mmCIF file of C-alpha atoms in Angstrom:
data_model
loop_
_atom_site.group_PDB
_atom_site.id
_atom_site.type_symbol
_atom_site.label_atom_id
_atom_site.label_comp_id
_atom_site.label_asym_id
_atom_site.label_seq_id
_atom_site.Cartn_x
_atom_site.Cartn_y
_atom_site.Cartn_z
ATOM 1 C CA UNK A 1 -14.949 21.920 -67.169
ATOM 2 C CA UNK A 2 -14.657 18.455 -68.297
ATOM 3 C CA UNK A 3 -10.739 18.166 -68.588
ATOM 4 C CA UNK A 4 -10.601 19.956 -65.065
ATOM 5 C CA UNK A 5 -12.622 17.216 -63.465
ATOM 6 C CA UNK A 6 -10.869 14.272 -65.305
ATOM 7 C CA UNK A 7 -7.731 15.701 -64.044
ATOM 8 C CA UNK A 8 -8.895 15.978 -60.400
ATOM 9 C CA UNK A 9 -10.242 12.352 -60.330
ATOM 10 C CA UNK A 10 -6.484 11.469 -61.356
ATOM 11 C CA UNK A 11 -5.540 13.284 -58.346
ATOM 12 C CA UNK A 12 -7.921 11.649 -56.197
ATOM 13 C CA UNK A 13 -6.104 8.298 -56.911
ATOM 14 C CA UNK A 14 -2.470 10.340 -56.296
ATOM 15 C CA UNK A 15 -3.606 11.663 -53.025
ATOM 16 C CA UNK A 16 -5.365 8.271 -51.936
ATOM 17 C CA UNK A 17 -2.728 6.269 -52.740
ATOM 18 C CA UNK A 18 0.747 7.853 -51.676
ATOM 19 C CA UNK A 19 -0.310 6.686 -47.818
ATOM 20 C CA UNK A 20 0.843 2.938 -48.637
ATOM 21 C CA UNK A 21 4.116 4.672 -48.540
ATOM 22 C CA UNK A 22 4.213 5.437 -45.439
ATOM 23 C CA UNK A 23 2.585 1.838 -43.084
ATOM 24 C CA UNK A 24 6.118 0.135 -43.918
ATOM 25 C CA UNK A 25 9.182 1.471 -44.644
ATOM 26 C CA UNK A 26 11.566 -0.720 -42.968
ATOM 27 C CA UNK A 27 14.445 -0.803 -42.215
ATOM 28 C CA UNK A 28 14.137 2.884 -42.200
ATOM 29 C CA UNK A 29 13.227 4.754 -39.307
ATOM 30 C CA UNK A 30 10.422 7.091 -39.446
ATOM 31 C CA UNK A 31 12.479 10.074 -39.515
ATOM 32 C CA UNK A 32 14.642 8.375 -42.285
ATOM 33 C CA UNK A 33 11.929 7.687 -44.670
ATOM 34 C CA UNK A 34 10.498 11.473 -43.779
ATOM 35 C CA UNK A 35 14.094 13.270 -44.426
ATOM 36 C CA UNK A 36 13.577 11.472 -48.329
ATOM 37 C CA UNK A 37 9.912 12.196 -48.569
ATOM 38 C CA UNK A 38 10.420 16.103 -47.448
ATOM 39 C CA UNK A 39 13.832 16.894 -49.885
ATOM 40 C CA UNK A 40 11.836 14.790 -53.154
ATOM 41 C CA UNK A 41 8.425 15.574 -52.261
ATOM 42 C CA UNK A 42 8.171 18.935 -50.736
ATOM 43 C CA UNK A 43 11.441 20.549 -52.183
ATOM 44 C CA UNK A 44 12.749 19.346 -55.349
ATOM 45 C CA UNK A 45 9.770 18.119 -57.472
ATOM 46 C CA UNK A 46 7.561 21.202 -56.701
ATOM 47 C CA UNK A 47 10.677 23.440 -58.022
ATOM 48 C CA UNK A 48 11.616 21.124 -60.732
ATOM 49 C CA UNK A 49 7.557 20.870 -62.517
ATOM 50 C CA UNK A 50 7.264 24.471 -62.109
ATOM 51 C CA UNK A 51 10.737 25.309 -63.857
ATOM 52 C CA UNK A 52 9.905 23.150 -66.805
ATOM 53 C CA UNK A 53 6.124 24.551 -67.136
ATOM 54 C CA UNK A 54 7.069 27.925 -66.131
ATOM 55 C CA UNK A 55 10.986 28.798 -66.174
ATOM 56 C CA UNK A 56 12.090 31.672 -64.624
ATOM 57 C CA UNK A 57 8.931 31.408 -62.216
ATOM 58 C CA UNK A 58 10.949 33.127 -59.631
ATOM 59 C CA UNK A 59 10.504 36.737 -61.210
ATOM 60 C CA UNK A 60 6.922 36.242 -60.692
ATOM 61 C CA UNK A 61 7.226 35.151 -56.445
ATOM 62 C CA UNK A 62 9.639 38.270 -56.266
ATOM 63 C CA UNK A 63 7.177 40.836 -57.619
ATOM 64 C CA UNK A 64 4.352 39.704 -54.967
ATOM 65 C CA UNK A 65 4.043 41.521 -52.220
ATOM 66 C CA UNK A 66 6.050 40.332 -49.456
ATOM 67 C CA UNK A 67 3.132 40.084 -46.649
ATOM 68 C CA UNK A 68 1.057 37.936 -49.469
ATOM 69 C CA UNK A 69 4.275 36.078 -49.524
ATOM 70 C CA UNK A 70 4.853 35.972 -45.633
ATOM 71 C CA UNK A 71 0.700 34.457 -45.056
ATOM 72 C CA UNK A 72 1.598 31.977 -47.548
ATOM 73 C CA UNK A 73 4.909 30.729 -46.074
ATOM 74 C CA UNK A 74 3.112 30.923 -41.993
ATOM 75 C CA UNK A 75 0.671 28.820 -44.223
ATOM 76 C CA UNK A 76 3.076 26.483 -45.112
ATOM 77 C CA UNK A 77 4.808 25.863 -41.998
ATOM 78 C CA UNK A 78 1.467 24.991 -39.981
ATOM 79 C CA UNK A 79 0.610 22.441 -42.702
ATOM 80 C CA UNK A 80 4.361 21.095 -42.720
ATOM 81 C CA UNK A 81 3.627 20.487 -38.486
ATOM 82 C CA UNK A 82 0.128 19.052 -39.775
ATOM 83 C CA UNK A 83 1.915 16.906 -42.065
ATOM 84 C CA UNK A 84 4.289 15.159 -39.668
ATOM 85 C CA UNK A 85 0.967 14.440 -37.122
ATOM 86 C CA UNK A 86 -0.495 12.773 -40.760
ATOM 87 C CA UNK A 87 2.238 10.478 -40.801
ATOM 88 C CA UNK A 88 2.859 9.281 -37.369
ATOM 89 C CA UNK A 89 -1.087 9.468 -37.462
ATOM 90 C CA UNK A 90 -0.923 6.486 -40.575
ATOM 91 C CA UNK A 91 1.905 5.071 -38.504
ATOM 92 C CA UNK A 92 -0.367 4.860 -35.519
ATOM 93 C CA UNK A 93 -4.409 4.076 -36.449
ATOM 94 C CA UNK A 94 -3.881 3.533 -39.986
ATOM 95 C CA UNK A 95 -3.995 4.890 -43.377
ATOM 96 C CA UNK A 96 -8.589 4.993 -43.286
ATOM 97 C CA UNK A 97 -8.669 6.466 -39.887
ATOM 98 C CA UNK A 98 -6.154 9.146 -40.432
ATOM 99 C CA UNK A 99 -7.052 10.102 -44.017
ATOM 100 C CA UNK A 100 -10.727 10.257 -42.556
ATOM 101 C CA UNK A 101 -10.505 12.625 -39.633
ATOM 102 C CA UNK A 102 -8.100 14.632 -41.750
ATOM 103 C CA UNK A 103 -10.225 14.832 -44.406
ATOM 104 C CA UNK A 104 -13.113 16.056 -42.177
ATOM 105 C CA UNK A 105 -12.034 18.734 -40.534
ATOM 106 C CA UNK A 106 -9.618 19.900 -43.982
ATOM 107 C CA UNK A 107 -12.850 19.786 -46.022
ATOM 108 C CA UNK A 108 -14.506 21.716 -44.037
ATOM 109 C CA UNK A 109 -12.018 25.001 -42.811
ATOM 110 C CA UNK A 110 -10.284 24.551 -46.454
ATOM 111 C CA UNK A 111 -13.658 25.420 -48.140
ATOM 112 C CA UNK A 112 -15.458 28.017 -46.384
ATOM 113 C CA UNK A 113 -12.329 30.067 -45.788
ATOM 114 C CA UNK A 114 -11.380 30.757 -49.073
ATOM 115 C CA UNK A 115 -14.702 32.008 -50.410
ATOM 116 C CA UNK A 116 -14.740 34.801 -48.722
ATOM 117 C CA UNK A 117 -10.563 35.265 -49.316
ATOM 118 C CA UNK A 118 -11.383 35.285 -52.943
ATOM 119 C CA UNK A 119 -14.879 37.289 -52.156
ATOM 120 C CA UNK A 120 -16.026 35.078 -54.734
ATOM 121 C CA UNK A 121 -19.289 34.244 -52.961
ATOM 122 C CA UNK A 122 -21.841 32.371 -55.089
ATOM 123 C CA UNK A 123 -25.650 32.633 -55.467
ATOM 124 C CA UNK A 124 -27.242 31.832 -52.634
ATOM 125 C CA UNK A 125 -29.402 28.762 -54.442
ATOM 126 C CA UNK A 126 -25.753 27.231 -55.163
ATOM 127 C CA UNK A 127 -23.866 28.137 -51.855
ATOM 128 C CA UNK A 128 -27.158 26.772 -50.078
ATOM 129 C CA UNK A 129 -26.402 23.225 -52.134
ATOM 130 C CA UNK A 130 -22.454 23.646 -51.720
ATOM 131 C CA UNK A 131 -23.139 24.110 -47.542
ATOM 132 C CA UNK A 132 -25.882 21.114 -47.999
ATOM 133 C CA UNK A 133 -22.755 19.040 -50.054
ATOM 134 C CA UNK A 134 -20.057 19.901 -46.964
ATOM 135 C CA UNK A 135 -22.432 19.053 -44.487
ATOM 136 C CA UNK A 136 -23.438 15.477 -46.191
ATOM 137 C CA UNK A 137 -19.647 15.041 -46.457
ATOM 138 C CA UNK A 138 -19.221 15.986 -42.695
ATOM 139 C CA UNK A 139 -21.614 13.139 -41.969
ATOM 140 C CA UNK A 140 -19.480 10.666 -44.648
ATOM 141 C CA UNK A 141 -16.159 11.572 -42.463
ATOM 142 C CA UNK A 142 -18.325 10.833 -38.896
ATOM 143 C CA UNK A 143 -19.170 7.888 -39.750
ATOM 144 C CA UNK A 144 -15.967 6.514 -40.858
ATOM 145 C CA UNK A 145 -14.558 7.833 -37.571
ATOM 146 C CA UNK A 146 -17.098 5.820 -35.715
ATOM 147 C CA UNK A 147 -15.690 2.676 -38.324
ATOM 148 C CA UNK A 148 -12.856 3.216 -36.992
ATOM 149 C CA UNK A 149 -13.479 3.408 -32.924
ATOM 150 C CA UNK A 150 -15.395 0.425 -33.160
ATOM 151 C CA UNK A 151 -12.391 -1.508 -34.767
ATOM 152 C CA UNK A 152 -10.393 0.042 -32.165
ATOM 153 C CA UNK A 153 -13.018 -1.558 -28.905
ATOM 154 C CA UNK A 154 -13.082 -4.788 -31.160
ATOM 155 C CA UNK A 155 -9.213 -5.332 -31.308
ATOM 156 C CA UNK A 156 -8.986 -5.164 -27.443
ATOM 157 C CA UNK A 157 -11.710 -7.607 -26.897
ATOM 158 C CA UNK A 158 -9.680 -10.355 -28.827
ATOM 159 C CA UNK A 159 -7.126 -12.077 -27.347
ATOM 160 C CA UNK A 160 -5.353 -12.704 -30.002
ATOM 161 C CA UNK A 161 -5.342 -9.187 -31.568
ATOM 162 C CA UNK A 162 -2.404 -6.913 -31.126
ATOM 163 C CA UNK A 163 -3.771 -3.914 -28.890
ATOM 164 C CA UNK A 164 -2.608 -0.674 -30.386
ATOM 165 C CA UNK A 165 -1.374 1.882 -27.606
ATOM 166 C CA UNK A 166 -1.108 4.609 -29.215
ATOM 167 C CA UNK A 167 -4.594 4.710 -30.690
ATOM 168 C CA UNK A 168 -5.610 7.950 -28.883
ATOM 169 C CA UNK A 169 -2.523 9.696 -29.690
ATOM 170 C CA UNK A 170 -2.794 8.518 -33.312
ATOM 171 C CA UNK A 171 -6.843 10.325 -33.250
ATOM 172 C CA UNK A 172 -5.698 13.548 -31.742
ATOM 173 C CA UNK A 173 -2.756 13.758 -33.980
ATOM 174 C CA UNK A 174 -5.220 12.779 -37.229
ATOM 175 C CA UNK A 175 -7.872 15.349 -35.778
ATOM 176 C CA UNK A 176 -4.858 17.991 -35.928
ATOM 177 C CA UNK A 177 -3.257 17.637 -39.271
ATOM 178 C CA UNK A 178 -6.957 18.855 -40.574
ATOM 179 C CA UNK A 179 -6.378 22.181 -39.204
ATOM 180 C CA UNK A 180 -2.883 22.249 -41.365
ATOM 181 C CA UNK A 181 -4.564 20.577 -44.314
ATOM 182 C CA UNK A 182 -7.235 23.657 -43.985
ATOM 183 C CA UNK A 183 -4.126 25.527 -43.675
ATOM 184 C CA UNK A 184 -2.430 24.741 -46.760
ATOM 185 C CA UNK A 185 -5.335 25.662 -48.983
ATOM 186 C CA UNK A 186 -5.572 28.960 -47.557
ATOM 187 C CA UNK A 187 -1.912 29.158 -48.082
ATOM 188 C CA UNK A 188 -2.306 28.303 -51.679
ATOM 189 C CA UNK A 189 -5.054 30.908 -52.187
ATOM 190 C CA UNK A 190 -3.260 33.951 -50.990
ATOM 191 C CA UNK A 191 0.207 32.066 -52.557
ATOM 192 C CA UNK A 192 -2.015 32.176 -56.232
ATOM 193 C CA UNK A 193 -1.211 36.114 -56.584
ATOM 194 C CA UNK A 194 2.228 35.142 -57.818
ATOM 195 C CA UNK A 195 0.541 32.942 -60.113
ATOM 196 C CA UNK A 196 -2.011 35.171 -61.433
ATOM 197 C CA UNK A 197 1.088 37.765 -62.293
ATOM 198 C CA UNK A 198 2.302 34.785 -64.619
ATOM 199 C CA UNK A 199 -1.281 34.753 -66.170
ATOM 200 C CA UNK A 200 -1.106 38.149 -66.724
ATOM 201 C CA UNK A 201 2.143 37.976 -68.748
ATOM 202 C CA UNK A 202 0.701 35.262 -71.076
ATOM 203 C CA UNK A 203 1.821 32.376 -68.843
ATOM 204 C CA UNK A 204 -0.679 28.994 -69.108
ATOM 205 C CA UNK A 205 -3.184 29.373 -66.058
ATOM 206 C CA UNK A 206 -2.813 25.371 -65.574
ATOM 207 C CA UNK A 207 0.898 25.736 -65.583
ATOM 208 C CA UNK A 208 0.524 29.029 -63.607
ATOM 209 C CA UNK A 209 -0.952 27.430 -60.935
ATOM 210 C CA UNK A 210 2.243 25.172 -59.634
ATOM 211 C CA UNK A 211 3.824 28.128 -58.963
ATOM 212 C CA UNK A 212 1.498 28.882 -55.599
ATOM 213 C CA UNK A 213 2.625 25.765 -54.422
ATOM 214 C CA UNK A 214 6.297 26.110 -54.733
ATOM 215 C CA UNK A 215 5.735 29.559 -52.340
ATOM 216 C CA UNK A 216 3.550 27.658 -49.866
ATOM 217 C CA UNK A 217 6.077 24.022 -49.763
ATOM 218 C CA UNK A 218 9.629 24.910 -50.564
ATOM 219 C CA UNK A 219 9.425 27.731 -47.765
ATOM 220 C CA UNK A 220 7.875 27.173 -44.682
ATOM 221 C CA UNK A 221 6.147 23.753 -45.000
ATOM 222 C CA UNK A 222 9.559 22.198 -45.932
ATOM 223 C CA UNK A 223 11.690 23.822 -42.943
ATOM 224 C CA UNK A 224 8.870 22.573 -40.499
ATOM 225 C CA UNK A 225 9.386 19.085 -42.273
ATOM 226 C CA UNK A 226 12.537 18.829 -42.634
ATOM 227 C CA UNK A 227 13.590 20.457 -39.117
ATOM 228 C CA UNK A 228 11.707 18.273 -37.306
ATOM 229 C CA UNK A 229 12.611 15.154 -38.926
ATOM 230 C CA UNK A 230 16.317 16.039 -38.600
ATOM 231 C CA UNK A 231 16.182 16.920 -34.811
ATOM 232 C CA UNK A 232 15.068 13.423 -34.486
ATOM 233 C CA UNK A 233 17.393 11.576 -36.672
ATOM 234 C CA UNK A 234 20.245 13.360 -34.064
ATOM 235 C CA UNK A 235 18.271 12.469 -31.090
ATOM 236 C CA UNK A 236 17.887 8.790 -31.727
ATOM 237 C CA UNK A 237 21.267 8.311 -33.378
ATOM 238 C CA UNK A 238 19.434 6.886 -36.776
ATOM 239 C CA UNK A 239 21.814 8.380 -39.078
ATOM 240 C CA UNK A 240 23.326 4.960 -40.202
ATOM 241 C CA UNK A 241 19.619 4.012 -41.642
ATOM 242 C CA UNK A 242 20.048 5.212 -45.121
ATOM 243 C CA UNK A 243 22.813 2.620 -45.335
ATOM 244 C CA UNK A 244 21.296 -0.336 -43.637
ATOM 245 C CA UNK A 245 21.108 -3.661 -44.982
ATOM 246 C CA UNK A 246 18.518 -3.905 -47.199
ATOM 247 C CA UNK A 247 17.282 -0.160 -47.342
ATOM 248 C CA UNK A 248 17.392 0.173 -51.011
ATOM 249 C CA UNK A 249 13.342 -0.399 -51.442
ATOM 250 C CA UNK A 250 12.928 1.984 -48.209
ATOM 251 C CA UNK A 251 14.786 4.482 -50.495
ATOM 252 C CA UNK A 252 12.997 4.028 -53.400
ATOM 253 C CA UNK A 253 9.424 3.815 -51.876
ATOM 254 C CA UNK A 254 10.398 7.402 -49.702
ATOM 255 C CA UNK A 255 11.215 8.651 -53.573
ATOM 256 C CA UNK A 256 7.905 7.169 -54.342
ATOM 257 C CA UNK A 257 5.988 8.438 -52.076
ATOM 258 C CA UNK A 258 7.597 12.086 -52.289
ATOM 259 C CA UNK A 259 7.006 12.212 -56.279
ATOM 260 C CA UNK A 260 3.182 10.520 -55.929
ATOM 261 C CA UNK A 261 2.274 13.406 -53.312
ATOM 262 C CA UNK A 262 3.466 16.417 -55.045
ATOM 263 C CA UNK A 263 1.887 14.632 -58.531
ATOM 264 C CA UNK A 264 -1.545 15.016 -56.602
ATOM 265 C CA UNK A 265 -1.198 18.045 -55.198
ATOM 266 C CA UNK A 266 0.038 19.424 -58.836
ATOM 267 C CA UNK A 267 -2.308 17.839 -60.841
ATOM 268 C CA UNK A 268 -5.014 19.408 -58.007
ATOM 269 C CA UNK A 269 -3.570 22.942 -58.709
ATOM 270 C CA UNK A 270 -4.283 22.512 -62.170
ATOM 271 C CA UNK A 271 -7.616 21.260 -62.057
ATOM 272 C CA UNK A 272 -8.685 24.540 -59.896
ATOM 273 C CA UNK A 273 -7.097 26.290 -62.905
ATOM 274 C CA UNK A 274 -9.600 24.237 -65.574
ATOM 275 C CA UNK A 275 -12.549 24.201 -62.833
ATOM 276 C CA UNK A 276 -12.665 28.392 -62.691
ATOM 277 C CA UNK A 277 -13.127 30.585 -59.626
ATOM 278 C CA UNK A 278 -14.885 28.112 -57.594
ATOM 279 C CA UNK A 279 -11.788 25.613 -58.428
ATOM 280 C CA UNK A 280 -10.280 25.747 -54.890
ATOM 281 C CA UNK A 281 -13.492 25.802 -53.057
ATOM 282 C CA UNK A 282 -14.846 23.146 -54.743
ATOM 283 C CA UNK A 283 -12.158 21.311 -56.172
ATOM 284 C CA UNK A 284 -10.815 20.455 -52.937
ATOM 285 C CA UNK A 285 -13.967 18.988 -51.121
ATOM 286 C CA UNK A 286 -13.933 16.427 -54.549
ATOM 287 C CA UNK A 287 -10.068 15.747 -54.363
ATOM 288 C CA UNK A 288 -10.667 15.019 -50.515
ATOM 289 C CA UNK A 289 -13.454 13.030 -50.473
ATOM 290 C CA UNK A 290 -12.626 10.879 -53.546
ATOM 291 C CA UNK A 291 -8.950 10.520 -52.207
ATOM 292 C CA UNK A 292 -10.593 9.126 -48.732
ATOM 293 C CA UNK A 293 -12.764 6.920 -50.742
ATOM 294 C CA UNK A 294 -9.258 5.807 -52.618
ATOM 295 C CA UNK A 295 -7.511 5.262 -49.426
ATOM 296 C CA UNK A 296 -10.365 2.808 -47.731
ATOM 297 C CA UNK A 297 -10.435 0.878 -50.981
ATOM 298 C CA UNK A 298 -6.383 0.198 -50.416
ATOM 299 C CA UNK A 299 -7.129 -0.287 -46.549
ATOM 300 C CA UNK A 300 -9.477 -3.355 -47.422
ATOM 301 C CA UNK A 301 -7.018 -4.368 -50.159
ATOM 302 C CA UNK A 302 -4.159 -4.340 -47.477
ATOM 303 C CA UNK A 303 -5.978 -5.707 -44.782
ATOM 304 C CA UNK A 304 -6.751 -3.244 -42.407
ATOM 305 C CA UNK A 305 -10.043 -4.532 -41.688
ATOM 306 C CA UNK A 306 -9.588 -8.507 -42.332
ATOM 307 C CA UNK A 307 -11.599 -9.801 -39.502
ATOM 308 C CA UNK A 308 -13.222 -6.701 -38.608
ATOM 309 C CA UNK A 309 -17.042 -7.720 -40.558
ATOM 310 C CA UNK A 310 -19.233 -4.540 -38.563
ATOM 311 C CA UNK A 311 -16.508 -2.051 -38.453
ATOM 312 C CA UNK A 312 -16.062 -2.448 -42.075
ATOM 313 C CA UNK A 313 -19.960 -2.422 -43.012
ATOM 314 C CA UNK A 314 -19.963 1.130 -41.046
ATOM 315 C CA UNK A 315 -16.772 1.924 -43.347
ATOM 316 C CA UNK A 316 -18.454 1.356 -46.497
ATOM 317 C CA UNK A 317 -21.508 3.302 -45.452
ATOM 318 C CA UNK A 318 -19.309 6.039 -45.045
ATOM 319 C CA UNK A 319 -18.083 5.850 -48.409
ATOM 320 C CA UNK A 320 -21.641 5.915 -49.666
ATOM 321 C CA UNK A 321 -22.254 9.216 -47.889
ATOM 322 C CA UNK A 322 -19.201 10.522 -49.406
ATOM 323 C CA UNK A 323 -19.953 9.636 -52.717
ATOM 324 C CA UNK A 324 -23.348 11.273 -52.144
ATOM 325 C CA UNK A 325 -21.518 14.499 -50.771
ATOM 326 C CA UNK A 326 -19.861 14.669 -53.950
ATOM 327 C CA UNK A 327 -22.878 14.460 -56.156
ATOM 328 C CA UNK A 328 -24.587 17.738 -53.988
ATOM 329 C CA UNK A 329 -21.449 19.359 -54.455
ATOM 330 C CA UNK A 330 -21.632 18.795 -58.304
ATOM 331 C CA UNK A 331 -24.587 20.230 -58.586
ATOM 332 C CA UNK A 332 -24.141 22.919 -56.616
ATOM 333 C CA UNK A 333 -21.027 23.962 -59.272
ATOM 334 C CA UNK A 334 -23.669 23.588 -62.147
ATOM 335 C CA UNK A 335 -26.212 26.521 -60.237
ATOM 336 C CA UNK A 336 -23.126 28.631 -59.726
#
């Protein structure tokens, strides 16, 4: 239980980081940078890790059946359309801001849901504290939204403050890459038949566990991804970007980025495996609250909130919160 949690604070500070990526990549376009991110991050590295750890992983997606297989996939395109909305979201508001809302409403549908796909319900002492947990973390996210609508009224009070128009879009589009983020767990939990086949043939459960991931990414999430990104490299004639002056560090912080996402999201997997049956329900309220917590400690560090003194307080009470949720949610796994 121990080793599962150390590796899931480790991909806390993976998924809380890999954002910085994606506030400045020039000379790059967006759609640039996102064409590199999607073929490292969402293709190659998922298929790479899981052929070292598990080779010849494919016999094991072939012999699940094909409707688990075609869930996981519909899975994995909805989060890929979530995941473009979380990068134009960081583009637009902000890394704190977007990872916040996202975090919120992905917490919350990418919990409950796959209790009862598992039918792994706990007792009803511990599910009481794990509902108490969500609903403390609920409150974290709320108030770091607020954080981040009062910076918002502040900035266009100032003169001398750069007014951000697309701050509305940049909300709505953070509010719905939670649904996908919800999405992608639930695609993972039907995806983890294929690895529980590898278990069963003496395959490492931790090393197992990547191989869910390479059904719900490399299939539908990257075609979302990497369709969309392509369509608008054609429509705004931003093909000549990967050979730009000076786009050698946009390359290597897109390669980055990609390998820094999928390293959180693999190290993740494999803390469910350590953490047991409860590892995806309450695994991934941990690795989303500690990687939001993460994220707003490299927003001050960057600057987001230089000059902002009450937004910020707000901010950091909504880490507290968090930090709390975390604790119930601890417990909770300790009654189970």
């Amino acid at each position: 239980m121990l080793a599962g949690f150390i590796v899931l604070m480790i991909a806390c500070l993976f998924q809380g980081s890999f954002g910085l990526g994606m506030k400045n990549y020039r000379p790059f376009s967006w759609e640039a940078f996102w064409i590199i991110f999607s073929v490292i991050g969402i293709l190659l590295i998922p298929i790479l890790w899981t052929g070292i750890e598990v080779p010849g992983f494919l016999r094991y997606i072939l012999a699940t059946p094909t409707w688990v297989l075609a869930i996981a996939a519909a899975c994995g395109f909805l989060w890929g359309i979530s995941a473009i909305w979380y990068g134009k979201g960081i583009d637009s508001i902000g890394l704190s801001l977007t990872v916040g809302i996202n975090t919120g409403v992905g917490c919350s549908l990418g919990s409950l849901i796959p209790l009862f796909i598992l039918g792994n319900i706990p007792a009803a002492r511990s599910l009481t504290w794990l509902l108490a947990g969500m609903a403390v973390m609920i409150v974290g996210v709320a108030i770091i939204t607020r954080a981040g609508i009062l910076k918002d009224q502040q900035s266009k009070l100032e003169i001398t403050r750069v007014k951000n128009e697309k701050f509305v879009s940049g909300l709505l589009m953070a509010l719905a890459s939670g649904f996908g983020t919800a999405a992608m767990n639930i695609g993972y939990t039907y995806a983890s038949r294929a690895s529980a086949l590898a278990v069963a043939d003496g395959i490492n459960p931790v090393s197992a566990s990547l191989i869910a991931y390479v059904i719900v990414f490399a299939s539908g999430g990257f075609i979302s991804n990497i369709g969309y990104a392509l369509w608008m490299l054609n429509k705004n004639h931003t093909f000549s970007d990967f050979s730009r002056p000076g786009s050698s560090f946009a390359w290597f912080k897109a390669l980055l980025t990609g390998c820094i996402w999928f390293g959180a999201l693999g190290l993740y997997a494999k803390s469910t495996a350590l953490l047991g049956d409860l590892g995806p329900v309450i695994g991934w309220i941990a690795f989303l609250s500690g990687a939001l917590i993460i994220s707003n400690a490299w927003a001050l560090k960057t600057g987001e909130w230089r000059g902002y003194e009450r937004p910020k307080k707000v901010m950091l009470l909504g880490n507290v919160v968090l930090v709390l949720s975390v604790a119930i949610v601890g417990y909770a796994n300790g009654l189970a």
